[in-house]
Coordinates of C-alpha atoms in Angstrom, one line a residue:
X1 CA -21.0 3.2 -8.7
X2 CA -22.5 3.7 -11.9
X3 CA -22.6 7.0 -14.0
X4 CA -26.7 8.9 -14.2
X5 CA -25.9 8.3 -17.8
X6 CA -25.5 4.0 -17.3
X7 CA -28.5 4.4 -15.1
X8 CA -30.7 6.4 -17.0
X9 CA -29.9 4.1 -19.9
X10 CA -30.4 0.8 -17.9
X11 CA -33.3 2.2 -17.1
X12 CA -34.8 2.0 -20.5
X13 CA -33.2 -1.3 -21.7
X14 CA -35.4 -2.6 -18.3
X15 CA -38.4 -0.7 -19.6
X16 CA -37.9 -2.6 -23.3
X17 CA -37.3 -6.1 -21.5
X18 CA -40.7 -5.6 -20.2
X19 CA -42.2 -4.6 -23.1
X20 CA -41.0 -7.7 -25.1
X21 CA -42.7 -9.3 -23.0
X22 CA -46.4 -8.0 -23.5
X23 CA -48.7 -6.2 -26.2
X24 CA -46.8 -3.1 -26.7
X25 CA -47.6 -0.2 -29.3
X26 CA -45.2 1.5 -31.3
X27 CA -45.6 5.1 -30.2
X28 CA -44.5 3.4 -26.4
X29 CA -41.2 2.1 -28.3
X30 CA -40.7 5.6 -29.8
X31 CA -41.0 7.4 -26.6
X32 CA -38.0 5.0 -24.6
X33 CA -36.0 5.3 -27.8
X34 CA -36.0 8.8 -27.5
X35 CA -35.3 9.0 -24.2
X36 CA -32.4 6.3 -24.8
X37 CA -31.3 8.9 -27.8
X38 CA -31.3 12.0 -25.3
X39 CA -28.3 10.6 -23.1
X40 CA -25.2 12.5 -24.4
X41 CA -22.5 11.5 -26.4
X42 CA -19.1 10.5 -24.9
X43 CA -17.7 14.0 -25.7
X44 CA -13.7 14.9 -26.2
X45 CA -11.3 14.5 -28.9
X46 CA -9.0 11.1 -29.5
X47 CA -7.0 12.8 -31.2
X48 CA -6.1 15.8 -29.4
X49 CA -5.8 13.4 -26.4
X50 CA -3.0 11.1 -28.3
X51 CA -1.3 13.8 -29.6
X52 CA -0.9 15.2 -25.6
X53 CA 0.0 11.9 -24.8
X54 CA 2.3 11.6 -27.9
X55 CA 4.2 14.6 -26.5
X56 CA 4.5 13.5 -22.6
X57 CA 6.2 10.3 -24.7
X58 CA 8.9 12.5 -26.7
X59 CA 9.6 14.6 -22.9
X60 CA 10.0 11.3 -21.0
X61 CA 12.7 10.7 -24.3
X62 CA 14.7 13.6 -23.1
X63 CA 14.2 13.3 -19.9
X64 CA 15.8 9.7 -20.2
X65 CA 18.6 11.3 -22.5
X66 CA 19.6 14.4 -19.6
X67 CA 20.0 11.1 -17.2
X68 CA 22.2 9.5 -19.5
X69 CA 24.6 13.1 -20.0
X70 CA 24.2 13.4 -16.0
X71 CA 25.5 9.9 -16.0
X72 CA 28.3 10.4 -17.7
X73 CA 29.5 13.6 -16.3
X74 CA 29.2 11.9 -12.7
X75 CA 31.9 9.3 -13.9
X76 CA 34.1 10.6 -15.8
X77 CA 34.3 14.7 -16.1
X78 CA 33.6 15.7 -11.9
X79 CA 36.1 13.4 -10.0
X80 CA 39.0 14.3 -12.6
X81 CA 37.4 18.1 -11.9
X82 CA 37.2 18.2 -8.0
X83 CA 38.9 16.7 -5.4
X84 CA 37.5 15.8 -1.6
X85 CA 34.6 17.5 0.2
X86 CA 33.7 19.1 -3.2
X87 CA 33.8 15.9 -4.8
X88 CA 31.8 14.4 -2.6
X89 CA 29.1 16.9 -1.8
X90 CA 29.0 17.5 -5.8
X91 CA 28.5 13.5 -6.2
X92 CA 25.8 13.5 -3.9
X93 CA 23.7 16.4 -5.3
X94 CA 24.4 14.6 -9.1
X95 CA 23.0 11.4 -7.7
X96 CA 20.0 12.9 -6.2
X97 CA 19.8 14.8 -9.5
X98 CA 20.0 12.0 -11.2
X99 CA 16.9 10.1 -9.2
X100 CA 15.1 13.5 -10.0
X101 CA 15.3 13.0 -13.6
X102 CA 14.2 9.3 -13.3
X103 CA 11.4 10.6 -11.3
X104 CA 10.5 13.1 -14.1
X105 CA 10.9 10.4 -17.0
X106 CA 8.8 7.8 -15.4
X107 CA 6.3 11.0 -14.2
X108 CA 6.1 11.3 -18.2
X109 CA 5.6 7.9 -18.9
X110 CA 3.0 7.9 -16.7
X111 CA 1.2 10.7 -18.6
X112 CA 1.7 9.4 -21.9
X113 CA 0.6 5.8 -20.6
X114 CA -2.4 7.1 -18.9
X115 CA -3.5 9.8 -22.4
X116 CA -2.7 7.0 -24.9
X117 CA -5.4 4.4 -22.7
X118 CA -8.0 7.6 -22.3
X119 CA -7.7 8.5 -25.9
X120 CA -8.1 4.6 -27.1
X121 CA -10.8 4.0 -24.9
X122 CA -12.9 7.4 -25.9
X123 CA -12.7 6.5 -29.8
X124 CA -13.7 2.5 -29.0
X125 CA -16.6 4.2 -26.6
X126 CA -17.6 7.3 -29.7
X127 CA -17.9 4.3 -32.2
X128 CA -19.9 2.0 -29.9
X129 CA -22.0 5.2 -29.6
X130 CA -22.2 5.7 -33.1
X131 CA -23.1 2.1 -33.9
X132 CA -25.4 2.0 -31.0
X133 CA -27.7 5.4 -32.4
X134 CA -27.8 4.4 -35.8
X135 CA -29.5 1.1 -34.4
X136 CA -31.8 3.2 -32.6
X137 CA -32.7 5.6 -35.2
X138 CA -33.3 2.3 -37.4
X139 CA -35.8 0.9 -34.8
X140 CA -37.8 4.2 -34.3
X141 CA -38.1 4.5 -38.1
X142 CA -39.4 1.3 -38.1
X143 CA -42.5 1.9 -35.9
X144 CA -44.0 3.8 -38.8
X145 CA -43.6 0.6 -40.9
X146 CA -45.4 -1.4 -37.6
X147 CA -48.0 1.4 -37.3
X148 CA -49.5 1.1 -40.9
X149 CA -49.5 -2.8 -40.6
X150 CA -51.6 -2.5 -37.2
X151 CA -53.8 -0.2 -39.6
X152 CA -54.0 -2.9 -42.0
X153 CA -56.4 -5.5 -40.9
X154 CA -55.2 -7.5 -43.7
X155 CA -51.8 -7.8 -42.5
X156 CA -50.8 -11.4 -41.7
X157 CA -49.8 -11.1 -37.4
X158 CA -47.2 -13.9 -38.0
X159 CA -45.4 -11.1 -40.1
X160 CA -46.2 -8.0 -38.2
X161 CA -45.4 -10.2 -34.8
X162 CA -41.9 -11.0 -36.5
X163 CA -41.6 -7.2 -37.5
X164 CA -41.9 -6.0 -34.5
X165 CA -39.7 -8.9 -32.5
X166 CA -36.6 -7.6 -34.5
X167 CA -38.0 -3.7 -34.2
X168 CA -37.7 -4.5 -30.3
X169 CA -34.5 -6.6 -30.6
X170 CA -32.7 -3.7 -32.7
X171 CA -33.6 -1.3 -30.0
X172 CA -32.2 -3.6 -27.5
X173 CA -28.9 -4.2 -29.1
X174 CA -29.0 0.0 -29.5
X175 CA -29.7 0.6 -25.7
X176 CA -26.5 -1.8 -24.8
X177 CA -24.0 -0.2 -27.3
X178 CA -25.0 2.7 -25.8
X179 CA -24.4 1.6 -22.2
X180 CA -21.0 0.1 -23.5
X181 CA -20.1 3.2 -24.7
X182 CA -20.5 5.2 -21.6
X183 CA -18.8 2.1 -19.2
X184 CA -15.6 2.6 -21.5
X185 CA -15.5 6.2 -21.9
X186 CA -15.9 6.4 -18.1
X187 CA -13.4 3.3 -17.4
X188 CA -10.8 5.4 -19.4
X189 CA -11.0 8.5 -18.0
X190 CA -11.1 7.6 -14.7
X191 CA -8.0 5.1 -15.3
X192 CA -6.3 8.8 -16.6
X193 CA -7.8 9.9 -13.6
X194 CA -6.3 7.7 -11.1
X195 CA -2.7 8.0 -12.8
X196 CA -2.8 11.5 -12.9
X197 CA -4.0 11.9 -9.0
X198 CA -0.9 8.9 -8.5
X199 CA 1.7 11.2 -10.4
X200 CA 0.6 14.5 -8.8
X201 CA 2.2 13.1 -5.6
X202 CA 5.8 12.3 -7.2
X203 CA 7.1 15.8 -7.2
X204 CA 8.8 16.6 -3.8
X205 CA 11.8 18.9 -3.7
X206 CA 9.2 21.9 -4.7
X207 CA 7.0 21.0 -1.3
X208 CA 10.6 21.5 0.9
X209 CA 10.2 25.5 1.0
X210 CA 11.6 27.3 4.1
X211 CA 14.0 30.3 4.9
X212 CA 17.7 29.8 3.7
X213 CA 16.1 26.1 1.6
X214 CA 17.6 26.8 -1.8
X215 CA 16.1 24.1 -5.1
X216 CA 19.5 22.5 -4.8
X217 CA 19.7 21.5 -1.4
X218 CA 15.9 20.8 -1.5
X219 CA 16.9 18.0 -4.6
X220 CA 19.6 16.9 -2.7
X221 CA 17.8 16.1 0.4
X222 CA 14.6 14.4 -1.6
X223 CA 16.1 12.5 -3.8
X224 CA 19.0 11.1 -2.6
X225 CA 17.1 8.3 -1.3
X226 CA 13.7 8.2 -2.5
X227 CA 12.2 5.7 0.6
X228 CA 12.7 8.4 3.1
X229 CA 10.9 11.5 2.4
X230 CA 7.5 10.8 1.3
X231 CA 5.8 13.9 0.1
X232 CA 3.7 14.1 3.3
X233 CA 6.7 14.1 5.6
X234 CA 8.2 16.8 3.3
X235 CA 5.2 19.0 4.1
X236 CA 4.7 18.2 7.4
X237 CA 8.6 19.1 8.0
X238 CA 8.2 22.1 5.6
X239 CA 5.4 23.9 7.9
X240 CA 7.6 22.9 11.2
X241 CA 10.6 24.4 9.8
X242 CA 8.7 27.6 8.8
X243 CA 7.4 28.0 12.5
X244 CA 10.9 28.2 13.8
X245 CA 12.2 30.7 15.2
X246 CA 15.5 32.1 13.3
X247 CA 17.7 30.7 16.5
X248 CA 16.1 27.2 16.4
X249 CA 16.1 27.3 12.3
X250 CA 20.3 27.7 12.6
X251 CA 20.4 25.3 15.2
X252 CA 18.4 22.7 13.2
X253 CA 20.4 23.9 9.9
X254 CA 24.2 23.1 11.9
X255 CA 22.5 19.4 12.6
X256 CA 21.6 18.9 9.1
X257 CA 25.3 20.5 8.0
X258 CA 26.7 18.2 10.4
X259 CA 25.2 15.2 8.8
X260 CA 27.8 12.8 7.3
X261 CA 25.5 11.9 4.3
X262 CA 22.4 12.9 2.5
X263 CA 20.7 9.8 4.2
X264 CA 21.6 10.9 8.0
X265 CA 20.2 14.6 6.7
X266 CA 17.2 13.6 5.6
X267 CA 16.4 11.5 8.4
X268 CA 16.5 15.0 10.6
X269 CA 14.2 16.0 8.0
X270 CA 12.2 13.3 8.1
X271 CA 12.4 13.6 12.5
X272 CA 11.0 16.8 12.1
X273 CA 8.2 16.7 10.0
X274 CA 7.2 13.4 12.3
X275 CA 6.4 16.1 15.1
X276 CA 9.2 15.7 17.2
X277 CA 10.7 18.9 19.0
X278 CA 14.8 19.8 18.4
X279 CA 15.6 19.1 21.8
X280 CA 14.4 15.4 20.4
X281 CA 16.0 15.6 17.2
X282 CA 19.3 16.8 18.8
X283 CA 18.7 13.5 20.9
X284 CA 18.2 11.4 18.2
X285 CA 20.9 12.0 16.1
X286 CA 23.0 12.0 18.9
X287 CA 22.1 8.2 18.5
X288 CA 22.5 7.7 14.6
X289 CA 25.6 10.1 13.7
X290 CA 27.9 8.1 14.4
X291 CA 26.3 5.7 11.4
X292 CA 25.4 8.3 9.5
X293 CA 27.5 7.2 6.8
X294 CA 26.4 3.6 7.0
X295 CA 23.2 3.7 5.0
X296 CA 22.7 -0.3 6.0
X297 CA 22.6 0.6 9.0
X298 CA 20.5 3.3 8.9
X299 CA 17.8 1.6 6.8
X300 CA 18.0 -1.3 9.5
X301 CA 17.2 0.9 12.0
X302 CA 15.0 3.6 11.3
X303 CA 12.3 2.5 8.4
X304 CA 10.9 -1.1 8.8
X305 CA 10.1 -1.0 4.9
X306 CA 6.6 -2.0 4.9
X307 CA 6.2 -1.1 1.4
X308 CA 9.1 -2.7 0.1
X309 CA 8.7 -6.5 0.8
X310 CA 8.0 -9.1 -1.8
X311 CA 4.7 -10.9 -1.9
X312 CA 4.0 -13.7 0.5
X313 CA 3.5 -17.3 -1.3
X314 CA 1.9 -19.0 2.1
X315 CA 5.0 -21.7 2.0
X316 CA 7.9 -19.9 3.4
X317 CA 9.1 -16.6 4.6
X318 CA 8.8 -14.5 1.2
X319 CA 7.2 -11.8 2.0
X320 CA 7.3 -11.8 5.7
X321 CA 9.0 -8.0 6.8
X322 CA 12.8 -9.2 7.8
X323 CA 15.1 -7.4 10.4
X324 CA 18.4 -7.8 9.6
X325 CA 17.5 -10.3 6.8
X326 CA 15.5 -12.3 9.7
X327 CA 12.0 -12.3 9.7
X328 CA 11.7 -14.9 13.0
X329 CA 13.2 -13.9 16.1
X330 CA 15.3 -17.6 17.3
X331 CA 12.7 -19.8 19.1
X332 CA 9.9 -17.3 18.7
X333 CA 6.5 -18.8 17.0
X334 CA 5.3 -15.3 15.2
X335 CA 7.1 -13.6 12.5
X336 CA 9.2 -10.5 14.3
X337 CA 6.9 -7.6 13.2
X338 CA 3.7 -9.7 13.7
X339 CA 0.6 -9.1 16.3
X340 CA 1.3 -12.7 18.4
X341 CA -1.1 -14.5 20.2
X342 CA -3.6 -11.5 21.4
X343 CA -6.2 -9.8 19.5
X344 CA -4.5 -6.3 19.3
X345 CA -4.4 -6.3 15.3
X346 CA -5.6 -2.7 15.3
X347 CA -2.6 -1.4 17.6
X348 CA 0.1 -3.8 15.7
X349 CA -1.3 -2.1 11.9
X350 CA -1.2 1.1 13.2
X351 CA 1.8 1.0 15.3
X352 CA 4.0 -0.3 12.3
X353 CA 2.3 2.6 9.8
X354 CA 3.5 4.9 12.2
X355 CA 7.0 3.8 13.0
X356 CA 7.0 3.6 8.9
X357 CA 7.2 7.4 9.0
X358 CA 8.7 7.9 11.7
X359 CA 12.6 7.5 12.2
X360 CA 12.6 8.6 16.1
X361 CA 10.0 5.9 17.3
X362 CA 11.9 3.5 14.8
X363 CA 15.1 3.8 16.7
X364 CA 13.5 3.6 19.5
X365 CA 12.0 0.1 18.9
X366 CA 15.2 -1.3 17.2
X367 CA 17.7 0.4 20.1
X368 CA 16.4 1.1 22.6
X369 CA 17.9 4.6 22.6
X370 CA 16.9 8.0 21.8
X371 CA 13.5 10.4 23.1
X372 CA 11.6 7.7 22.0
X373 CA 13.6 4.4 23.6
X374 CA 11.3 1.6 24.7
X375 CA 11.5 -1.2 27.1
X376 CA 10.7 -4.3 27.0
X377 CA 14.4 -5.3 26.4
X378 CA 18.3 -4.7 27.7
X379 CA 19.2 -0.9 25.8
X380 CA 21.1 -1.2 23.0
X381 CA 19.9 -4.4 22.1
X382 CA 19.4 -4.6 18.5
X383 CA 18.9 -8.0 18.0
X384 CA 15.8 -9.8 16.3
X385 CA 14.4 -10.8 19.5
X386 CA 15.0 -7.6 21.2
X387 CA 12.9 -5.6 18.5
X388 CA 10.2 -7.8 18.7
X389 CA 9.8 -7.7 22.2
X390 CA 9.6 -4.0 22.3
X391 CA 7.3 -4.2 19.5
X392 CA 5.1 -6.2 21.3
X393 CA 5.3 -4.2 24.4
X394 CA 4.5 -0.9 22.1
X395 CA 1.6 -3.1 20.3
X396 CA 0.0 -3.7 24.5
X397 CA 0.1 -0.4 25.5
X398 CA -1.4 1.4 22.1
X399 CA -3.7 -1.3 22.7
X400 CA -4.7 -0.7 25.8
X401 CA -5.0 2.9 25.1
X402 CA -7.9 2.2 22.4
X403 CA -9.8 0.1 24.8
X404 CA -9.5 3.2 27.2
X405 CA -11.2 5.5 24.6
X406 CA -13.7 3.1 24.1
X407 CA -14.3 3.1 27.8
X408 CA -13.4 -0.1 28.7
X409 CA -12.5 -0.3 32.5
X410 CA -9.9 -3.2 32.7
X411 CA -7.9 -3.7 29.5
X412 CA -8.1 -7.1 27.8
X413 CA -5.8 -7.8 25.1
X414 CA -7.0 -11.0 23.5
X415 CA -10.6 -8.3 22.9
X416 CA -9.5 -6.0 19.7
X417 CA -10.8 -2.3 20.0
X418 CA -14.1 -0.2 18.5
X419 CA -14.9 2.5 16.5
X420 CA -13.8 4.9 19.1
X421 CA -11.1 3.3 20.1
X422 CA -9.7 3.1 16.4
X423 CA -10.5 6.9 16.0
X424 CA -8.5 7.2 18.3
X425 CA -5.3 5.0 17.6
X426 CA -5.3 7.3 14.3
X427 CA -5.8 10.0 15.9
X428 CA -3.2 9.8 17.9
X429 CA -0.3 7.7 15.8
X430 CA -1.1 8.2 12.3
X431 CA -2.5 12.1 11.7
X432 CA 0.3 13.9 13.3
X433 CA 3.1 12.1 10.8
X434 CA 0.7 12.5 8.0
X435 CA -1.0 15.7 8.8
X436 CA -4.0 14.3 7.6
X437 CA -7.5 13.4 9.4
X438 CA -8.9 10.2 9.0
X439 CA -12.3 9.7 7.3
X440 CA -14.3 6.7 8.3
X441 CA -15.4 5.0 4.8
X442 CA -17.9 2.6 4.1
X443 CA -16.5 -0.9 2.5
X444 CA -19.4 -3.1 2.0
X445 CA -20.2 -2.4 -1.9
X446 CA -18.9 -2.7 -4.9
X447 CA -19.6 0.8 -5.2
X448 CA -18.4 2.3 -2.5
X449 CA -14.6 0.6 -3.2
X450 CA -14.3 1.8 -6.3
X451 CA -15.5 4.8 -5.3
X452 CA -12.5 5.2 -2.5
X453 CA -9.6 3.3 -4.4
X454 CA -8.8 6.9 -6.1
X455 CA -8.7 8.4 -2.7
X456 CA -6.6 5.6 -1.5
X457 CA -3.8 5.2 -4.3
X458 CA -3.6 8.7 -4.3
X459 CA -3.3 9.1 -0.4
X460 CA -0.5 5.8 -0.4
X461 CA 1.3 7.6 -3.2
X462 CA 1.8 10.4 -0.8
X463 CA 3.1 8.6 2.3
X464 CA -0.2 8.3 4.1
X465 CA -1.3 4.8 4.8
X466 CA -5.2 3.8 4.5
X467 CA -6.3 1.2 7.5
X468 CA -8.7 -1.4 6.0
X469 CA -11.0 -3.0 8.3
X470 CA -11.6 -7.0 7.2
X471 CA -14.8 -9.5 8.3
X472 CA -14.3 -13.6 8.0
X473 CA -13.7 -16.2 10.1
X474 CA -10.6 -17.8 11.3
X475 CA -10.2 -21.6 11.5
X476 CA -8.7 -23.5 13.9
X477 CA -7.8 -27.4 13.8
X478 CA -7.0 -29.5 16.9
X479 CA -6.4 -33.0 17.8
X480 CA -9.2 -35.2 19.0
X481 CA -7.1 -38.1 19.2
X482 CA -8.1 -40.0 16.0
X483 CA -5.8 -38.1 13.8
X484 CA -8.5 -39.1 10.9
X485 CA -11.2 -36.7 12.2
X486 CA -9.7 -33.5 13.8
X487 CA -11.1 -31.0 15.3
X488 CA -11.9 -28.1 13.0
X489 CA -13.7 -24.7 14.5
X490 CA -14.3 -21.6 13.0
X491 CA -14.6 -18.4 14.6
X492 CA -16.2 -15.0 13.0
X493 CA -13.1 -12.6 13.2
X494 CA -12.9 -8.8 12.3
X495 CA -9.2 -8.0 11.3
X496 CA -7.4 -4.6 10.5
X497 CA -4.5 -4.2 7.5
X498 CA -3.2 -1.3 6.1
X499 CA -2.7 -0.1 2.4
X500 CA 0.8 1.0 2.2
X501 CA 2.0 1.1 -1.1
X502 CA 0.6 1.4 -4.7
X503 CA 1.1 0.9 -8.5
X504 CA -0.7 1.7 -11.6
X505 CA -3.1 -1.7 -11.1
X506 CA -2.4 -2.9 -7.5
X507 CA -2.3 -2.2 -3.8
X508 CA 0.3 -3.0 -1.1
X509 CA -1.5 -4.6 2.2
X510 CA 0.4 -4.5 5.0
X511 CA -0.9 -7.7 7.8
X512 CA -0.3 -7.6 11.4
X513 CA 0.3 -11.2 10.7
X514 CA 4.1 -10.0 9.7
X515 CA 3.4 -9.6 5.6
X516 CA 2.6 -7.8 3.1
X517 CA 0.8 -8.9 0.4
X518 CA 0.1 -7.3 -3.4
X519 CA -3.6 -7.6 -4.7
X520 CA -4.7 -5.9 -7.8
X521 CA -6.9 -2.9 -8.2
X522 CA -9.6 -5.2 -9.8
X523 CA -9.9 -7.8 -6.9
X524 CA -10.0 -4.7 -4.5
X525 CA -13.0 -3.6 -6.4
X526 CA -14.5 -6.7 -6.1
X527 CA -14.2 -7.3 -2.5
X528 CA -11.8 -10.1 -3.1
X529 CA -9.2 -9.9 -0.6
X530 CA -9.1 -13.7 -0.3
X531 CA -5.0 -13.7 -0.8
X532 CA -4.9 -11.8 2.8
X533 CA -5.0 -15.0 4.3
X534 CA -1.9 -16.8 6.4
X535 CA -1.3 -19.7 8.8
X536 CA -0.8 -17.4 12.4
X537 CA -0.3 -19.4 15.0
X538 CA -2.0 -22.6 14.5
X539 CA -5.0 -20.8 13.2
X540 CA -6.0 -20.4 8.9
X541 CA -8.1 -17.4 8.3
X542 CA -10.5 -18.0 5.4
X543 CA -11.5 -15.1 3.0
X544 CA -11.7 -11.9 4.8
X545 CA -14.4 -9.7 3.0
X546 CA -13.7 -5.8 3.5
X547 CA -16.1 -3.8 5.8
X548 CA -14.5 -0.2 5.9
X549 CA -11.7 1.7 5.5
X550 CA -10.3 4.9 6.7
X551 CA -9.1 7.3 4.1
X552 CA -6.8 10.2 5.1
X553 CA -7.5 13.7 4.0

């Protein structure tokens, strides 16, 4: 959406293309100039702004420079210091340490990065201003040379015509600097912007505040391994622990003493602030204890990692999610985590964004086991096929359950689900692992996406994924017999993915296909989601075209 300054000044560079065009009188040219000349500077300092970002730089240099002492005390100086548990539990709360400090560093980088662009861009955008003015200020003082030539009757036209064609043209070129200068003033400080909302989300061992939670055992907890607390679990677990009473706060606290490893503790963590009640924690890590020093296995089993895979190239399976380095169950036509054959791509997105942040449901679907075991295979069965048969069971009944709230009387699953419906599959999956309500966002412009990537990067950096709903068409191609002319139809689809993951200039898309794919910031902008397009099941989607999106609180 462009800034009331772009408009106002578009506005007048319109006014002057008519103009050109016809008879016009100088005082008319003097009154858009002025108007054009009234539109504010692009105010702030360049300087002031580098040197802030020149001392984020020298912070994330010492911050860089403690990691590399912390480093060196965790090899050398602590094991010849302490011996067994000590060791150990000291080891672990360096470590985490140490991913604090990276965190920090790159935090600083970040802020340096983001000043040095702003402060760049705001002294390109001051001069185009500058040089923009002064070509205004030229063409207004040169309507008092075009108003005594229309006073001379002598004049020659040819000349005064020429005059006032490069009067007009001077004012032109003016208007446009102008406009130029506000686009990259703007286009700076809301890329600061957007880093700056993206950072504000890294620090998490502050948000982990609760009776007898000292900053140590916070760090430790975080950081130890930074894909399993996002910073809205930590909250979310945070306000739960808080609302204990002091009985169920010890009995929580003996679980997380009990753990074998950070990993295994922050997974209880991570249980909690998923909603789940301690008679269903105690449950769960019933279940994972016994592996709670096997961080494999505990990845494998309770995070499917949609923000983690590589970027699908459309030959192979890069950048379809694996389990256990598998990402097709033997025989099976669909990629494990993908939607299948029915038209549940709603439930499937959803579904997998909520067993993304949360480890009960997780082991539920990879296990069978635990408060939250489902059928659909033998228990205990943690092979490739097993998990996606209970996926697909799960993705049929949160189906079904959104045709329900849109009121549909017999439950078909190759129809997808409507507005309520969707509502409610948030509702009811996604808000009470993030805490956060979904707001229903309109897609269609240009305007309106650049207006909501902010919202989303900052929401993704947080650990609460943005649904995205897609329009296209997907093609299918069948056999007539003469294998020279086949049969090609397309069908107009709508299709749900969800953002999960974020950098500076790009987004994370998670498909219900079974991939996730990377698109920049710039093509979401645009609308052009045309890489979100796969071979599933004998079909080819063409380029999906986004529609809406729902953006968390």
């Amino acid at each position: 959406m462009s800034s009331s300054k772009e408009q106002a000044l578009q506005i007048v560079l319109d006014q002057l293309d008519v103009l050109s065009k016809l008879e016009w009188d100088p005082d008319t040219l003097v009154k858009a100039i002025d108007i054009a000349l009234s539109v504010p500077a692009p105010a702030g300092n360049p300087t002031t702004i580098a040197a802030q970002s020149q001392s984020y730089g020298t912070r994330a240099q010492l911050a860089f420079a403690a990691g590399i002492d912390l480093t060196k005390m965790s090899a050398s100086d602590l094991p010849a210091s302490w011996r067994g548990q000590a060791a150990e539990s000291a080891l672990n709360a360096l470590g985490a340490l140490l991913n604090q400090i990276g965190m920090v560093k790159y935090a600083y980088q970040q802020g340096h990065d983001a000043l040095d662009v702003w402060s760049r861009k705001l002294r390109e955008a001051q001069r185009q201003d500058t040089h923009g003015r002064n070509q205004l200020n030229q063409a207004r003082n040169a309507t008092d040379g075009l108003k005594r030539q229309t006073q001379q009757h002598t004049y020659r036209p040819n000349i005064r015509a020429a005059n006032m064609a490069s009067t007009m043209a001077l004012a032109k070129e003016g208007c446009r600097d102008l406009i130029a200068a506000v686009r990259t003033a703007e286009g700076g400080a809301n890329y600061a912007n957007s880093r700056f909302r993206t950072v504000s989300q890294l620090p998490r061992a502050s948000q982990l505040v609760g009776p007898g939670i000292d900053r140590l055992t916070a760090t430790t907890l975080v950081y130890s391994n930074l894909r399993i607390l996002s910073s809205a679990a930590i909250a979310q677990a945070s306000q739960q622990y808080a609302r204990m009473s002091d009985a169920d706060r010890k009995r929580f606290g003996d679980l997380v003493a009990g753990a074998q490893s950070p990993e295994e503790a922050a997974y209880l963590w991570d249980a909690l602030g998923s909603g789940h009640t301690l008679d269903e924690i105690s449950e769960f890590d019933k279940v994972i204890h016994p592996f709670g020093n096997d961080p494999q296995w505990l990845a494998k089993h309770l995070r499917p990692q949609l923000s983690s895979g590589t970027a699908k190239d459309g030959a192979d399976s890069t950048g379809y999610l694996t389990y256990g380095g598998a990402a097709w169950a033997p025989g099976s036509v669909y990629p494990i985590y993908s939607q299948g054959a029915y038209g549940d791509c709603v439930a499937a997105a959803t579904t997998m964004a909520m067993l993304n942040g949360d480890p009960v449901k997780m082991l539920g679907v990879t296990t069978g086991r635990g408060p939250a075991g489902y059928g659909g295979a033998a228990v205990d069965d943690d092979s490739a096929a097993a998990v996606q048969a209970r996926l697909q069971s799960l993705y049929l009944d949160n189906h079904r359950a959104g045709q329900a709230a849109d009121g549909r009387a017999v439950p078909d699953p190759q129809v997808g689900v409507g507005p309520v419906g969707n509502a409610a599959q948030l509702a009811s999956l996604l808000s009470p692992i993030t805490g956060s309500e979904y707001r229903l966002t309109n897609m269609e412009t240009e305007s309106g996406r650049r207006a909501a990537l902010p919202e989303i990067q900052s929401a993704v950096a947080a650990g609460k994924p943005a649904p995205i709903t897609l329009d296209g068409t997907v093609q299918a191609v069948s056999s007539t017999g003469d294998h020279h002319r086949p049969e090609v139809t397309d069908t107009a689809i709508s299709h749900q993915v969800i953002v999960v993951g974020a950098t500076d200039d790009r987004l994370q898309i998670y498909n219900p296909w079974g991939y996730t794919q990377w698109i920049s910031t710039a093509d979401f902008v645009k609308g052009n989601f045309g890489a979100i397009v796969a071979t599933h099941g004998g079909t080819q989607a063409n380029a999906l075209h986004p529609r809406e999106a729902f953006v968390p609180g």
